[in-house]
Amino acid sequence: MLTAVLFDLDNTLIDRDRAVRECVCDQFSNPAVCAELLVLDEGGYGDRQKLFATWQEYAGTPIDQQSFGRLIAERIQPDRELLNALHSLSKLFKLGIITNGGSENQRGKFCAAGLSEVIPNECLWVSAELGMTKPDPRLFLFASRALNEPPEHCLYIGDHQNDLAGAKSAGMRARIVDGVLDASRVNAIIASEHLQ
């Protein structure tokens, strides 16, 4: 029985990589510099110190995680069809988001994407606020307890092996997606999981 659907944020509900590409290319005109910075970012998994030191070397001005996060959030737009699909799902299931990252950055992207319109702020669980990161199953168990749903009734949808490993270790169903979700993909995943 499926009663709750939980999502990853970056590159699952929002196109973080596109926003980072736009951010980097807006700041630097040299394609080689843009490419180097994107390699260092590694889709959000790269060494932040090395990324920001290289950024400063080329830009001549320092940057930190908060500033970088704000630049990314400025480039995120709501996907109205996705939000409508999530709104419809919220009538059938409890919804939430479990995301790794800093509080200000993740909450900023969450709001920029319009997700706060359909998922309550208290159902956004950010690793930095809880002192644990995916794939730690405790993070997933914390969310299922907060929703008052047993983990086996929860589905977690993400784009990374950390999402799959953490959710499964916590006893949740899990789906890995390749690419940012749109309305039709969300509905198709839920339909296939609901039949199981």
XYZ file of N, CA, C and O in Angstrom:
784
model
N 0.851 -1.198 0.000
C 0.000 0.000 0.000
C 0.886 1.248 0.000
O 1.784 1.375 0.829
N 0.645 2.131 -0.928
C 1.429 3.353 -1.048
C 0.643 4.516 -0.450
O -0.471 4.794 -0.872
N 1.237 5.182 0.545
C 0.545 6.299 1.201
C 1.346 7.602 1.168
O 0.813 8.666 1.455
N 2.643 7.506 0.831
C 3.484 8.710 0.812
C 4.490 8.618 -0.324
O 5.021 7.547 -0.617
N 4.725 9.749 -0.969
C 5.714 9.834 -2.046
C 6.706 10.928 -1.675
O 6.327 12.075 -1.441
N 7.968 10.535 -1.632
C 9.051 11.457 -1.280
C 9.985 11.602 -2.479
O 10.181 10.652 -3.239
N 10.547 12.774 -2.619
C 11.395 13.071 -3.766
C 12.741 13.624 -3.323
O 12.856 14.267 -2.281
N 13.740 13.416 -4.163
C 14.975 14.178 -4.117
C 14.645 15.542 -4.733
O 13.644 15.674 -5.441
N 15.489 16.539 -4.489
C 15.241 17.871 -5.057
C 16.059 18.107 -6.331
O 15.513 18.198 -7.421
N 17.389 18.152 -6.183
C 18.263 18.507 -7.296
C 18.283 17.435 -8.379
O 18.540 16.263 -8.102
N 18.024 17.875 -9.603
C 18.022 17.011 -10.786
C 16.973 15.907 -10.730
O 17.042 14.939 -11.483
N 16.007 16.085 -9.834
C 14.830 15.211 -9.798
C 13.585 16.074 -9.988
O 12.849 15.908 -10.944
N 13.360 17.022 -9.086
C 12.234 17.949 -9.228
C 12.648 19.273 -9.863
O 11.816 19.990 -10.408
N 13.917 19.620 -9.732
C 14.415 20.852 -10.353
C 15.654 20.522 -11.185
O 16.396 19.592 -10.865
N 15.863 21.287 -12.245
C 17.005 21.059 -13.120
C 18.193 21.872 -12.612
O 18.533 22.927 -13.146
N 18.830 21.345 -11.571
C 19.970 22.027 -10.977
C 21.105 22.186 -11.987
O 21.721 23.247 -12.073
N 21.390 21.133 -12.748
C 22.524 21.193 -13.671
C 22.337 22.271 -14.735
O 23.285 22.979 -15.090
N 21.110 22.427 -15.243
C 20.847 23.487 -16.218
C 21.073 24.853 -15.580
O 21.692 25.745 -16.176
N 20.563 25.022 -14.344
C 20.718 26.302 -13.647
C 22.193 26.612 -13.392
O 22.628 27.758 -13.528
N 22.987 25.598 -13.057
C 24.420 25.810 -12.832
C 25.105 26.182 -14.141
O 25.930 27.102 -14.174
N 24.761 25.480 -15.226
C 25.348 25.822 -16.531
C 25.048 27.275 -16.895
O 25.934 28.014 -17.333
N 23.788 27.683 -16.718
C 23.407 29.067 -17.034
C 24.173 30.050 -16.157
O 24.657 31.079 -16.631
N 24.275 29.717 -14.882
C 24.973 30.572 -13.918
C 26.435 30.754 -14.332
O 26.939 31.884 -14.408
N 27.106 29.651 -14.618
C 28.522 29.702 -14.983
C 28.712 30.452 -16.303
O 29.586 31.316 -16.419
N 27.882 30.153 -17.292
C 28.033 30.789 -18.609
C 27.661 32.268 -18.582
O 28.170 33.056 -19.390
N 26.774 32.659 -17.662
C 26.454 34.083 -17.501
C 27.629 34.845 -16.886
O 27.813 36.034 -17.140
N 28.405 34.158 -16.053
C 29.501 34.810 -15.332
C 30.806 34.824 -16.128
O 31.632 35.708 -15.949
N 30.988 33.813 -16.997
C 32.251 33.673 -17.717
C 31.986 33.506 -19.210
O 31.192 32.650 -19.603
N 32.680 34.287 -20.035
C 32.453 34.231 -21.479
C 33.330 33.189 -22.171
O 33.027 32.770 -23.283
N 34.403 32.766 -21.512
C 35.328 31.803 -22.105
C 34.766 30.386 -21.970
O 34.605 29.884 -20.861
N 34.457 29.714 -23.084
C 33.880 28.367 -23.015
C 34.758 27.360 -22.271
O 34.253 26.469 -21.596
N 36.082 27.514 -22.368
C 36.989 26.588 -21.676
C 36.878 26.758 -20.157
O 36.918 25.771 -19.407
N 36.727 27.994 -19.716
C 36.555 28.253 -18.273
C 35.234 27.661 -17.799
O 35.169 27.008 -16.751
N 34.183 27.883 -18.570
C 32.865 27.325 -18.207
C 32.952 25.806 -18.085
O 32.461 25.220 -17.115
N 33.584 25.183 -19.064
C 33.700 23.721 -19.057
C 34.478 23.244 -17.832
O 34.094 22.259 -17.183
N 35.563 23.931 -17.499
C 36.373 23.540 -16.335
C 35.566 23.641 -15.044
O 35.599 22.734 -14.202
N 34.829 24.734 -14.901
C 34.032 24.916 -13.674
C 32.919 23.879 -13.570
O 32.637 23.374 -12.481
N 32.306 23.540 -14.691
C 31.240 22.529 -14.671
C 31.792 21.150 -14.333
O 31.151 20.376 -13.612
N 32.994 20.842 -14.804
C 33.634 19.578 -14.438
C 33.908 19.565 -12.932
O 33.660 18.564 -12.251
N 34.406 20.674 -12.405
C 34.695 20.754 -10.970
C 33.423 20.645 -10.128
O 33.452 20.101 -9.029
N 32.308 21.159 -10.639
C 31.033 21.081 -9.909
C 30.562 19.633 -9.767
O 29.987 19.261 -8.752
N 30.803 18.828 -10.794
C 30.427 17.399 -10.787
C 28.968 17.185 -10.413
O 28.639 16.308 -9.614
N 28.085 17.993 -10.965
C 26.660 17.826 -10.673
C 26.315 18.036 -9.206
O 25.343 17.489 -8.698
N 27.117 18.839 -8.514
C 26.871 19.112 -7.098
C 27.660 18.226 -6.157
O 27.630 18.426 -4.944
N 28.410 17.269 -6.712
C 29.161 16.332 -5.871
C 30.656 16.634 -5.845
O 31.427 15.921 -5.212
N 31.075 17.694 -6.533
C 32.500 18.024 -6.599
C 33.011 18.716 -5.348
O 32.253 19.113 -4.465
N 34.319 18.869 -5.291
C 35.004 19.533 -4.177
C 34.679 21.031 -4.238
O 35.107 21.748 -5.148
N 33.909 21.496 -3.257
C 33.473 22.906 -3.259
C 34.659 23.861 -3.157
O 34.673 24.897 -3.818
N 35.616 23.534 -2.292
C 36.756 24.449 -2.117
C 37.514 24.637 -3.423
O 37.890 25.756 -3.777
N 37.732 23.548 -4.134
C 38.452 23.621 -5.411
C 37.636 24.403 -6.436
O 38.172 25.220 -7.184
N 36.326 24.148 -6.475
C 35.455 24.871 -7.404
C 35.500 26.367 -7.123
O 35.689 27.181 -8.048
N 35.344 26.751 -5.868
C 35.277 28.178 -5.541
C 36.640 28.861 -5.684
O 36.715 30.031 -6.054
N 37.729 28.136 -5.419
C 39.074 28.703 -5.617
C 39.328 28.960 -7.107
O 39.874 30.006 -7.484
N 38.893 28.015 -7.951
C 39.071 28.177 -9.393
C 38.189 29.309 -9.911
O 38.610 30.113 -10.753
N 36.957 29.390 -9.397
C 36.047 30.484 -9.756
C 36.708 31.825 -9.436
O 36.734 32.742 -10.264
N 37.236 31.940 -8.222
C 37.867 33.192 -7.794
C 39.082 33.524 -8.662
O 39.312 34.686 -9.011
N 39.832 32.500 -9.020
C 41.017 32.700 -9.869
C 40.626 33.348 -11.195
O 41.293 34.275 -11.669
N 39.530 32.892 -11.783
C 39.092 33.436 -13.075
C 38.289 34.732 -12.933
O 38.386 35.614 -13.787
N 37.480 34.833 -11.882
C 36.600 36.005 -11.737
C 37.296 37.169 -11.046
O 36.905 38.323 -11.233
N 38.284 36.853 -10.221
C 38.956 37.912 -9.470
C 38.218 38.301 -8.209
O 38.661 39.179 -7.468
N 37.061 37.684 -7.974
C 36.290 37.952 -6.762
C 35.903 36.613 -6.122
O 35.678 35.629 -6.822
N 35.826 36.589 -4.796
C 35.507 35.330 -4.115
C 34.029 34.956 -4.249
O 33.184 35.810 -4.512
N 33.791 33.673 -4.074
C 32.417 33.168 -4.044
C 32.361 32.091 -2.966
O 33.359 31.413 -2.698
N 31.207 31.966 -2.326
C 31.030 30.911 -1.322
C 29.751 30.135 -1.638
O 29.049 30.445 -2.612
N 29.453 29.139 -0.818
C 28.315 28.265 -1.100
C 26.992 29.036 -1.109
O 26.133 28.783 -1.943
N 26.835 29.992 -0.195
C 25.582 30.753 -0.136
C 25.392 31.594 -1.397
O 24.305 31.632 -1.977
N 26.468 32.268 -1.818
C 26.380 33.099 -3.030
C 26.115 32.242 -4.259
O 25.297 32.591 -5.113
N 26.804 31.105 -4.339
C 26.617 30.179 -5.456
C 25.181 29.666 -5.468
O 24.527 29.617 -6.508
N 24.678 29.316 -4.297
C 23.300 28.830 -4.178
C 22.280 29.872 -4.632
O 21.300 29.544 -5.295
N 22.515 31.130 -4.285
C 21.597 32.196 -4.707
C 21.629 32.379 -6.221
O 20.589 32.558 -6.850
N 22.827 32.297 -6.803
C 22.942 32.420 -8.265
C 22.190 31.287 -8.967
O 21.570 31.496 -10.012
N 22.247 30.104 -8.387
C 21.530 28.960 -8.964
C 20.019 29.163 -8.826
O 19.264 29.005 -9.782
N 19.577 29.525 -7.611
C 18.140 29.693 -7.352
C 17.519 30.747 -8.265
O 16.367 30.613 -8.686
N 18.289 31.789 -8.595
C 17.783 32.851 -9.475
C 17.432 32.322 -10.871
O 16.686 32.957 -11.600
N 17.990 31.174 -11.232
C 17.799 30.625 -12.576
C 16.813 29.458 -12.608
O 16.675 28.793 -13.626
N 16.148 29.231 -11.507
C 15.165 28.141 -11.441
C 13.766 28.729 -11.587
O 13.425 29.710 -10.917
N 12.995 28.152 -12.482
C 11.631 28.612 -12.746
C 10.638 27.504 -12.413
O 10.937 26.329 -12.617
N 9.455 27.855 -11.936
C 8.437 26.831 -11.687
C 8.010 26.130 -12.972
O 7.895 26.764 -14.017
N 7.794 24.833 -12.880
C 7.222 24.038 -13.965
C 5.749 23.841 -13.587
O 5.422 23.004 -12.755
N 4.875 24.645 -14.183
C 3.465 24.661 -13.772
C 2.785 23.310 -13.968
O 1.967 22.898 -13.140
N 3.110 22.612 -15.034
C 2.486 21.300 -15.255
C 2.918 20.313 -14.176
O 2.108 19.532 -13.676
N 4.197 20.353 -13.811
C 4.680 19.485 -12.731
C 4.002 19.845 -11.416
O 3.557 18.962 -10.674
N 3.891 21.126 -11.133
C 3.246 21.555 -9.885
C 1.785 21.108 -9.852
O 1.284 20.680 -8.809
N 1.095 21.180 -10.990
C -0.295 20.711 -11.045
C -0.376 19.214 -10.779
O -1.276 18.740 -10.079
N 0.568 18.456 -11.354
C 0.591 17.005 -11.132
C 0.846 16.695 -9.664
O 0.197 15.811 -9.074
N 1.773 17.424 -9.046
C 2.063 17.213 -7.624
C 0.868 17.599 -6.757
O 0.566 16.931 -5.757
N 0.180 18.661 -7.158
C -1.022 19.070 -6.412
C -2.073 17.959 -6.456
O -2.684 17.635 -5.429
N -2.259 17.365 -7.616
C -3.213 16.253 -7.735
C -2.772 15.066 -6.873
O -3.591 14.442 -6.196
N -1.470 14.768 -6.901
C -0.950 13.660 -6.083
C -1.139 13.920 -4.597
O -1.353 12.987 -3.820
N -1.037 15.200 -4.200
C -1.141 15.531 -2.776
C -2.528 15.235 -2.211
O -2.712 15.159 -1.007
N -3.505 15.046 -3.093
C -4.850 14.680 -2.645
C -4.948 13.184 -2.346
O -5.868 12.742 -1.668
N -3.971 12.423 -2.876
C -3.976 10.964 -2.711
C -2.876 10.462 -1.777
O -3.038 9.429 -1.124
N -1.765 11.189 -1.739
C -0.604 10.759 -0.963
C -0.017 11.930 -0.181
O -0.128 13.080 -0.607
N 0.651 11.608 0.912
C 1.465 12.613 1.596
C 2.730 12.794 0.764
O 3.305 11.820 0.274
N 3.153 14.050 0.588
C 4.331 14.352 -0.215
C 5.426 14.981 0.627
O 5.142 15.692 1.600
N 6.666 14.725 0.237
C 7.795 15.336 0.928
C 9.041 15.297 0.071
O 9.063 14.659 -0.986
N 10.076 15.994 0.537
C 11.360 16.050 -0.156
C 12.467 15.794 0.854
O 12.471 16.383 1.938
N 13.399 14.922 0.483
C 14.612 14.686 1.279
C 15.782 15.078 0.388
O 15.952 14.528 -0.699
N 16.587 16.039 0.844
C 17.665 16.552 -0.002
C 18.942 16.774 0.790
O 18.896 17.201 1.954
N 20.058 16.471 0.169
C 21.357 16.814 0.739
C 21.666 18.260 0.394
O 21.293 18.737 -0.682
N 22.371 18.932 1.292
C 22.794 20.301 1.013
C 22.595 21.207 2.207
O 22.185 20.775 3.287
N 22.903 22.491 1.987
C 22.748 23.496 3.024
C 21.320 24.003 3.081
O 20.602 23.999 2.082
N 20.931 24.465 4.238
C 19.554 24.883 4.475
C 19.124 26.035 3.560
O 18.116 25.945 2.853
N 19.897 27.111 3.552
C 19.514 28.298 2.773
C 19.445 27.976 1.282
O 18.502 28.356 0.589
N 20.445 27.242 0.798
C 20.483 26.925 -0.632
C 19.318 26.048 -1.056
O 18.650 26.313 -2.057
N 19.068 24.973 -0.300
C 18.022 24.035 -0.697
C 16.638 24.658 -0.551
O 15.779 24.470 -1.402
N 16.423 25.394 0.516
C 15.121 26.043 0.704
C 14.900 27.137 -0.337
O 13.776 27.364 -0.789
N 15.978 27.811 -0.746
C 15.869 28.828 -1.792
C 15.442 28.225 -3.122
O 14.573 28.762 -3.817
N 16.037 27.088 -3.483
C 15.668 26.416 -4.738
C 14.249 25.859 -4.665
O 13.496 25.938 -5.635
N 13.891 25.315 -3.511
C 12.549 24.776 -3.264
C 11.496 25.857 -3.519
O 10.505 25.636 -4.225
N 11.736 27.051 -2.989
C 10.782 28.156 -3.166
C 10.803 28.687 -4.595
O 9.751 28.955 -5.176
N 12.004 28.820 -5.188
C 12.114 29.333 -6.557
C 11.363 28.448 -7.545
O 10.777 28.937 -8.505
N 11.361 27.136 -7.291
C 10.676 26.193 -8.175
C 9.170 26.151 -7.941
O 8.458 25.445 -8.657
N 8.686 26.886 -6.940
C 7.255 26.898 -6.642
C 6.790 25.676 -5.872
O 5.586 25.492 -5.658
N 7.724 24.852 -5.434
C 7.343 23.606 -4.755
C 6.672 23.863 -3.410
O 5.887 23.035 -2.940
N 6.957 25.021 -2.818
C 6.320 25.351 -1.533
C 4.810 25.549 -1.680
O 4.085 25.549 -0.696
N 4.338 25.681 -2.925
C 2.893 25.804 -3.166
C 2.166 24.473 -2.965
O 0.965 24.457 -2.701
N 2.896 23.364 -3.119
C 2.241 22.048 -3.047
C 2.813 21.128 -1.975
O 2.163 20.155 -1.587
N 4.011 21.416 -1.501
C 4.626 20.597 -0.457
C 4.913 21.510 0.728
O 5.612 22.519 0.579
N 4.373 21.190 1.899
C 4.583 22.062 3.060
C 6.070 22.199 3.413
O 6.844 21.250 3.239
N 6.451 23.377 3.895
C 7.848 23.624 4.289
C 8.352 22.590 5.285
O 9.520 22.211 5.241
N 7.474 22.143 6.171
C 7.896 21.172 7.190
C 8.090 19.770 6.608
O 8.581 18.871 7.283
N 7.727 19.599 5.343
C 7.940 18.308 4.660
C 9.120 18.380 3.696
O 9.246 17.555 2.789
N 9.976 19.397 3.884
C 11.258 19.483 3.181
C 12.326 19.201 4.224
O 12.523 19.983 5.152
N 12.982 18.048 4.088
C 14.020 17.643 5.039
C 15.375 17.817 4.389
O 15.702 17.159 3.403
N 16.168 18.760 4.961
C 17.472 19.126 4.413
C 18.558 18.525 5.301
O 18.525 18.686 6.528
N 19.515 17.863 4.678
C 20.539 17.136 5.430
C 21.266 18.018 6.442
O 21.495 17.600 7.578
N 21.606 19.248 6.044
C 22.357 20.122 6.949
C 21.563 20.463 8.208
O 22.145 20.681 9.274
N 20.253 20.497 8.099
C 19.415 20.819 9.265
C 19.290 19.636 10.213
O 19.046 19.819 11.406
N 19.465 18.430 9.677
C 19.271 17.221 10.483
C 20.580 16.557 10.879
O 20.571 15.606 11.665
N 21.689 17.039 10.355
C 22.985 16.500 10.745
C 23.273 15.104 10.214
O 24.044 14.357 10.817
N 22.646 14.740 9.107
C 22.919 13.462 8.446
C 22.649 13.643 6.960
O 21.861 14.494 6.583
N 23.335 12.856 6.153
C 23.191 13.002 4.707
C 22.846 11.666 4.064
O 23.188 10.603 4.583
N 22.156 11.759 2.927
C 21.909 10.558 2.144
C 23.259 9.986 1.730
O 24.158 10.755 1.394
N 23.444 8.676 1.821
C 22.438 7.616 1.895
C 22.098 7.118 3.309
O 21.558 6.022 3.442
N 22.391 7.889 4.352
C 22.089 7.447 5.717
C 20.595 7.128 5.833
O 19.754 8.014 5.646
N 20.240 5.879 6.138
C 18.817 5.528 6.209
C 18.060 6.284 7.295
O 16.840 6.426 7.219
N 18.789 6.805 8.294
C 18.108 7.546 9.373
C 17.381 8.782 8.839
O 16.352 9.181 9.377
N 17.920 9.363 7.789
C 17.280 10.535 7.181
C 15.921 10.164 6.592
O 14.925 10.874 6.765
N 15.874 9.018 5.936
C 14.622 8.534 5.337
C 13.634 8.106 6.422
O 12.433 8.366 6.319
N 14.153 7.479 7.462
C 13.284 7.062 8.571
C 12.733 8.269 9.322
O 11.576 8.259 9.761
N 13.549 9.319 9.453
C 13.089 10.549 10.090
C 11.887 11.106 9.321
O 10.872 11.489 9.914
N 11.994 11.132 7.994
C 10.911 11.659 7.167
C 9.655 10.799 7.289
O 8.545 11.325 7.409
N 9.802 9.479 7.264
C 8.611 8.623 7.346
C 7.930 8.771 8.707
O 6.705 8.792 8.786
N 8.726 8.938 9.759
C 8.127 9.152 11.096
C 7.407 10.499 11.140
O 6.323 10.614 11.711
N 8.027 11.525 10.534
C 7.405 12.860 10.521
C 6.068 12.830 9.777
O 5.127 13.539 10.145
N 5.984 11.996 8.750
C 4.737 11.861 7.992
C 3.762 10.894 8.659
O 2.626 10.757 8.219
N 4.243 10.215 9.704
C 3.443 9.213 10.413
C 3.018 8.076 9.472
O 1.875 7.617 9.515
N 3.969 7.677 8.628
C 3.736 6.575 7.697
C 4.875 5.564 7.834
O 6.039 5.966 7.945
N 4.569 4.271 7.827
C 5.655 3.289 7.886
C 6.493 3.356 6.605
O 5.951 3.646 5.529
N 7.794 3.113 6.700
C 8.646 3.235 5.519
C 8.193 2.378 4.349
O 8.320 2.786 3.186
N 7.633 1.209 4.630
C 7.217 0.327 3.533
C 6.029 0.884 2.748
O 5.726 0.409 1.650
N 5.380 1.923 3.280
C 4.282 2.574 2.563
C 4.752 3.819 1.811
O 3.941 4.539 1.240
N 6.065 4.068 1.846
C 6.637 5.264 1.213
C 7.426 4.885 -0.039
O 8.132 3.883 -0.065
N 7.309 5.729 -1.051
C 8.103 5.618 -2.269
C 9.039 6.813 -2.320
O 8.600 7.950 -2.117
N 10.320 6.556 -2.576
C 11.282 7.639 -2.720
C 11.781 7.658 -4.163
O 12.176 6.628 -4.701
N 11.761 8.839 -4.772
C 12.177 9.007 -6.162
C 13.361 9.963 -6.204
O 13.270 11.094 -5.718
N 14.473 9.493 -6.769
C 15.669 10.327 -6.859
C 16.469 10.001 -8.101
O 16.078 9.149 -8.900
N 17.618 10.666 -8.236
C 18.417 10.506 -9.456
C 19.804 9.920 -9.199
O 20.597 9.807 -10.123
N 20.101 9.552 -7.957
C 21.469 9.154 -7.612
C 21.457 7.851 -6.818
O 20.462 7.539 -6.156
N 22.569 7.137 -6.871
C 22.672 5.883 -6.110
C 22.467 6.102 -4.612
O 21.968 5.220 -3.916
N 22.842 7.273 -4.106
C 22.613 7.581 -2.684
C 21.123 7.555 -2.352
O 20.725 7.180 -1.252
N 20.304 7.970 -3.317
C 18.853 7.964 -3.117
C 18.340 6.535 -3.023
O 17.577 6.188 -2.118
N 18.778 5.712 -3.943
C 18.343 4.314 -3.978
C 18.805 3.568 -2.729
O 18.018 2.902 -2.058
N 20.095 3.709 -2.406
C 20.662 2.975 -1.271
C 20.016 3.395 0.048
O 19.651 2.545 0.864
N 19.865 4.688 0.255
C 19.298 5.173 1.517
C 17.858 4.764 1.705
O 17.465 4.288 2.778
N 17.059 4.932 0.663
C 15.636 4.600 0.760
C 15.439 3.102 0.986
O 14.660 2.689 1.850
N 16.156 2.290 0.223
C 16.006 0.841 0.372
C 16.484 0.373 1.751
O 15.862 -0.502 2.358
N 17.575 0.950 2.249
C 18.072 0.593 3.584
C 17.065 0.939 4.673
O 17.025 0.293 5.720
N 16.270 1.970 4.417
C 15.248 2.379 5.383
C 13.963 1.565 5.238
O 13.036 1.718 6.036
N 13.884 0.712 4.211
C 12.689 -0.103 4.004
C 11.657 0.518 3.089
O 10.529 0.032 2.991
N 12.049 1.583 2.398
C 11.131 2.235 1.456
C 11.247 1.610 0.069
O 12.259 1.011 -0.270
N 10.229 1.801 -0.739
C 10.354 1.548 -2.169
C 11.186 2.692 -2.733
O 11.164 3.806 -2.205
N 11.893 2.429 -3.820
C 12.727 3.487 -4.399
C 12.762 3.363 -5.910
O 12.753 2.259 -6.455
N 12.787 4.505 -6.569
C 12.921 4.572 -8.026
C 14.009 5.592 -8.361
O 14.023 6.687 -7.807
N 14.876 5.204 -9.272
C 15.903 6.120 -9.769
C 15.444 6.626 -11.135
O 15.004 5.839 -11.974
N 15.547 7.938 -11.331
C 15.169 8.525 -12.614
C 16.405 9.125 -13.278
O 17.330 9.568 -12.602
N 16.385 9.104 -14.586
C 17.470 9.668 -15.372
C 16.931 10.937 -16.015
O 16.266 10.881 -17.044
N 17.171 12.052 -15.370
C 16.664 13.321 -15.891
C 15.562 13.878 -15.009
O 14.915 13.154 -14.258
N 15.394 15.175 -15.108
C 14.427 15.885 -14.271
C 13.007 15.451 -14.623
O 12.662 15.289 -15.793
N 12.202 15.275 -13.603
C 10.824 14.822 -13.793
C 9.945 15.916 -14.386
O 10.093 17.092 -14.052
N 9.027 15.486 -15.229
C 7.952 16.363 -15.662
C 6.640 15.710 -15.219
O 6.642 14.628 -14.616
N 5.542 16.349 -15.515
C 4.241 15.869 -15.034
C 3.944 14.452 -15.499
O 3.524 13.596 -14.713
N 4.173 14.169 -16.784
C 3.813 12.851 -17.306
C 4.675 11.757 -16.692
O 4.183 10.663 -16.400
N 5.960 12.034 -16.476
C 6.840 11.022 -15.876
C 6.464 10.755 -14.420
O 6.493 9.605 -13.976
N 6.125 11.802 -13.679
C 5.687 11.605 -12.289
C 4.444 10.726 -12.260
O 4.370 9.747 -11.515
N 3.471 11.070 -13.091
C 2.224 10.298 -13.106
C 2.456 8.849 -13.510
O 1.850 7.935 -12.947
N 3.358 8.625 -14.473
C 3.636 7.261 -14.923
C 4.316 6.452 -13.808
O 3.971 5.268 -13.596
N 5.249 7.055 -13.102
C 5.923 6.349 -12.001
C 4.925 5.980 -10.913
O 4.900 4.849 -10.427
N 4.093 6.940 -10.525
C 3.129 6.681 -9.451
C 2.144 5.617 -9.883
O 1.797 4.710 -9.108
N 1.688 5.669 -11.117
C 0.733 4.677 -11.610
C 1.349 3.278 -11.565
O 0.713 2.316 -11.109
N 2.593 3.142 -11.994
C 3.223 1.816 -12.006
C 3.498 1.327 -10.580
O 3.349 0.142 -10.303
N 3.872 2.212 -9.682
C 4.140 1.806 -8.293
C 2.849 1.480 -7.557
O 2.808 0.590 -6.716
N 1.801 2.220 -7.861
C 0.530 2.030 -7.162
C -0.096 0.669 -7.492
O -0.846 0.106 -6.713
N 0.267 0.143 -8.666
C -0.274 -1.161 -9.067
C 0.431 -2.320 -8.371
O -0.077 -3.425 -8.332
N 1.619 -2.058 -7.818
C 2.389 -3.140 -7.186
C 1.870 -3.471 -5.802
O 1.326 -2.667 -5.121
